[in-house]
Amino acid sequence: MGNKGFSALWPIFCLAFFVTLRLSRGDLSYSIPEEMKRESVIGNVAKDLGVDLRTLASRQARVDFEGSRKRYCDIKMNTGDLITLERIDRESLCGKKPSCVLKVDLVLENPLELHRVSLHIQDVNDNSPKFKKSLIEMEIRESAEKGNRFSIEEAHDADIGQNAVQRYTLEKNDNFILSVTSNKVELVLENKLDREKQKEMNLLLTALDGGSPQRSGTVVIHVTVLDANDNAPVFSQAIYKASLPENSPPDTIVITVSATDADEGLNGDVTYDFGHVSDDDLNLFTIDPKSGEIRVTGVIDFEESSSFEMRVEAKDGLGLTSYCKVIIDVTDINDNAPVIYLKSLNNPIPENVSPGTEVGIINVQDRDSDNNRQVRCSIQQNVPFKLVPSIKNYYSLVTTGQLDRELVSDYNITISATDEGSPPLSSSKTVQLSVADINDNPPVFEEQSYSAYVSENNKPGSTLCSVTARDPDWRQNGTVIYSLLPGEVNGAPVSSYLSVNGDTGVIHAVRSFDYEQFRSFKVQVMARDNGSPPLSSNVTVSVFISDVNDNSPQILYPAPEGNSFMTELVPKAAHGGSLVSKVIAVDSDSGQNAWLSYHIVKSTDPGLFTIGVHSGEIRTQRDISESDSMKQNLIVSVKDNGQPSLSATCSMYLLISDNLAEVPELKDISYDDKNSKLTSYLIIALVSVSTFFLTFIIIILGVRFCRRRKPRLLFDGAVAIPSAYLPPNYADVDGTGTLRSTYNYDAYLTTGSRTSDFKFVHITVTCANIAAFPF
Ligand SMILES: *[C@@H]1O[C@H](CO)[C@@H](O)[C@H](O)[C@H]1NC(C)=O
Ligand SMILES: *[C@@H]1O[C@H](CO)[C@@H](O)[C@H](O)[C@H]1NC(C)=O
Ligand SMILES: *[C@@H]1O[C@H](CO)[C@@H](O)[C@H](O)[C@H]1NC(C)=O
C-alpha cells in the first residue's frame, strides 16, 4: 500500500525533492525528472538570482539554448518561474548515459548577465523491457541431449539503472529451464524432447525491470521439434487374422497390414515385406510394399493347407524394422464332390438270396470339411436294393426283395452321393450287378395237352407232332430234355409205338399204325431240365389215327363169283318194285372209306332188275313176264367212297320160278361139284338160321309198323337176307324191314372156297354188346 501511495504522489515528490535551487556563483542548477508536463515549474529563477520581478522584466531575462536545440523551458515573467515548454525525455536526450544534464543559458540585459542553468534530468521508469520480436522461432532436433543450451536474444529497456531489465522468467514447461548469466539468456534442455509427443511448443519468456512500478515485456518462443529417426514402425496389431475363402481368385485382397512410424519424412516412410515364408507359400501371396495389402497370387486350396502364418516386416527409410504376424485362415468352399468307392461287391448274386442280404460295401468320401463333407447317399427307387448306412461313411448295399433272374437278370444300380454344401455337389456311380441263376423254374409245356393226327399205314419213323416246353432258367438249368414216360398201349410198351427226340421234342412213330386195330392212344411226355436237381413237368399227347382206304369192300352175300352156289328164287308173279335179294358187303374202313355203293355191272336182262345204290337191294323193275328167261344172272360191283375207291364184284343168280323143283338146274348155273359137302351144309344152315332170324325181326318190326299205318307188302316171297351181313357202320336200310345196326357181334362166315377157310370180320356197332352170335 505504501508503494502504491508513493507512486501516486510521485510528481509532487519530485517537485519537492529534485527541484532544488543550486546556488553557485552565477550558476543555477536544477534537478528535474524527465517527462514532466508542459509548463511544469522547474524553479523560480527570480528568487534564486535575487532579482525582483520588475527588474527581471525590465532586464528582459530570457533563456538561450546552445545550438538548435528545442526550447525545453522558458521563464514565466509574471512569476519569475522557469517552466518546461516541451516534454523532456531523458532517454532521447542522453540515451544510456548515467547522468543527463541539460544546459540552459539565462541571459539578463542591462547589464548583460549570463547565468548557466544546469537541468539535471532524472530517469523515470517510463520504458518497459522490450524484446526485438514478439515471436522467436526456434527449431530444435528431438535428438538434442539434455543440458543443451539455446540462446535467446535478451530484452532491452531504454531506462537505465534499476529501471533497466533486471531479470527474466520463463513460463513453466516440461522441457526447458532458463539460464540467465551476465546478460546471456539461454534455454537449457532439461528433459529430452519427443517430437512424436509434442511437435511444437510455445514458451512465454518475460523480462522484468527493477523500476517502480515494475515494467515487463514478453516474447513467445515458438519451439518446433525436429524429427529424428528415433521410432521404428509400429504395426497396428501384433497379430493380424484374416479369413480367406479357398479358391479366391488372384488379386483378392486378403488383409491390409499397416504400420505407422511416428517419424517424419524418410524416417516415417514405411515399406512392407514378408519375413521368412516357406517356399510353398511363397507364390501364394504378395504384399504391396507401400500399401501393405496382402493379395492372393496363387491357388488357395483348403484341402492343401487350411491356414497360413506369415511374418510381415515393416521397415522405415533408415532401416528400423518391426514385425507382425499374419494368420490367414482359409475357409472351406464346397469344391470337392463326394467320391464313391465300391469297396466290395458280390457279383453275381444268386437269385434265391433272402431279402436283406448284403451285396456290397460302399464308401463315400468328400475332401471338404464340415457341412461340405456331410454326404447323403441314395440309390434309385426302382430296384430291389437299398443302402444301409453303416459306420462312418460306409454303406451296405442290401437286397430288399426277392430277386428273380428270369424277370431281371442285370441291375444297374446308380448310387448318388450329395454333400450338404451350398450349393451341394454330387456324384454318382453305377454298379452293375448280375443275378446268377438257380434252377427254380420247371420246364412248362406250351400247351396243356397235345394231339397228333396220323393216317394209318404211316411210315415208321414219320413225324407225328412236336411238343415244346420252355424253361426260362439259364443254360443247363433251362435246357429242356424230352422223354417218353413208360406206359403201355394195348399191352405193349409205348416205346414200341412212339419215340421222342430228346432235344427237339419231335415225336416220331416207331411203327406203322392200323386204324382198324386202334384209333387213338395217349402217352405222357416228360420235359426235364438239366439242373441239379432237375425239374420236370408232364404232358399228355393223344395220338389219333385216321382211316385210310386200305380195305376193299368185302362182299358177304352172295359169295364171291365162282364160289357161290346161291341162287335166289324170284316168284313169277312178282310185281315191279318187289325186293328179290340184297347184296351185302362190308368195308372194315370207316367213314367215306366204308361208304359202299352198289351197281349192276352186267345183267342178263338189263331192264329187269335194279339195285339200290346204297342199300344193295335188288328189286324188279317191272312185272315178271312169261317171256323172261328163267335164269337171270347179275354181276354187281360194290365200291367204297375212298379216294381212290376200292371195289369188289359178285355174281348173283336169280331163278324166276315158283317151284323149287326146278332147282336142280341150279347146279348148272352155280354149283360146282368140287364144293365140299360140309361147306354146303354150313351155308344152308347159315342161310336158314339167318332167314329165320331176319324173318323174326321183320315180323316184329312189321307188327310195330302196322300199328301206325297200313302195311305195304314189299315182297311176297320168302327172301332170306342174313341179317348178319349188314354192313357195320352203314346199315341205313331205309326202315323197310332190315335192321338198324344196333348190335355188335362177331360173325364167322365162310366165303366158300375151302371148308376151313373163314374170314374174320370185326363189326363194331356203337351201342350194345351181344357177346356172340350163336352159330
Ligand atoms: C447297364 O449298363 C450297361 C452299360 O451301360 C448297359 O449295357 C446295360 O444294358 C445296362 N443294363 C440295364 C439292365 O439297364
Ligand atoms: C443252375 O442252378 C444251380 C442251383 O439250382 C446253380 O448252382 C447253378 O450255378 C446254375 N447253373 C447256371 C449255369 O446258372
Ligand atoms: C411226371 O410223371 C412222372 C412219372 O409218372 C412222375 O414221377 C413225375 O413226378 C411227374 N411229374 C410231374 C411234374 O407231375
PDB file of C-alpha atoms and ligand atoms in Angstrom, residues 442 485-486 524-526 535-539, ligand 3:
ATOM      1  CA  PRO A 442     -39.551-126.320 -64.239  1.00  0.00           C
ATOM      2  CA  LEU A 485     -42.825-141.734 -69.712  1.00  0.00           C
ATOM      3  CA  PRO A 486     -43.129-145.504 -69.548  1.00  0.00           C
ATOM      4  CA  GLN A 524     -47.124-138.986 -71.363  1.00  0.00           C
ATOM      5  CA  VAL A 525     -44.151-136.926 -72.383  1.00  0.00           C
ATOM      6  CA  MET A 526     -41.904-135.510 -69.739  1.00  0.00           C
ATOM      7  CA  LEU A 535     -37.204-130.105 -62.516  1.00  0.00           C
ATOM      8  CA  SER A 536     -39.747-131.599 -64.807  1.00  0.00           C
ATOM      9  CA  SER A 537     -43.323-131.476 -65.973  1.00  0.00           C
ATOM     10  CA  ASN A 538     -45.501-133.912 -67.835  1.00  0.00           C
ATOM     11  CA  VAL A 539     -47.920-133.523 -70.684  1.00  0.00           C
TER      12      VAL A 539
HETATM   13  C1  LIG B   3     -44.365-136.870 -64.299  1.00  0.00           C
HETATM   14  O1  LIG B   3     -44.543-138.263 -64.257  1.00  0.00           O
HETATM   15  C2  LIG B   3     -43.544-138.986 -63.565  1.00  0.00           C
HETATM   16  C3  LIG B   3     -43.883-140.468 -63.752  1.00  0.00           C
HETATM   17  O2  LIG B   3     -45.230-140.737 -63.505  1.00  0.00           O
HETATM   18  C4  LIG B   3     -43.594-138.628 -62.120  1.00  0.00           C
HETATM   19  O3  LIG B   3     -42.575-139.302 -61.430  1.00  0.00           O
HETATM   20  C5  LIG B   3     -43.357-137.124 -62.039  1.00  0.00           C
HETATM   21  O4  LIG B   3     -43.491-136.739 -60.707  1.00  0.00           O
HETATM   22  C6  LIG B   3     -44.377-136.389 -62.866  1.00  0.00           C
HETATM   23  N1  LIG B   3     -44.054-135.057 -62.876  1.00  0.00           N
HETATM   24  C7  LIG B   3     -44.932-134.089 -62.641  1.00  0.00           C
HETATM   25  C8  LIG B   3     -44.457-132.716 -62.635  1.00  0.00           C
HETATM   26  O5  LIG B   3     -46.110-134.368 -62.433  1.00  0.00           O
END
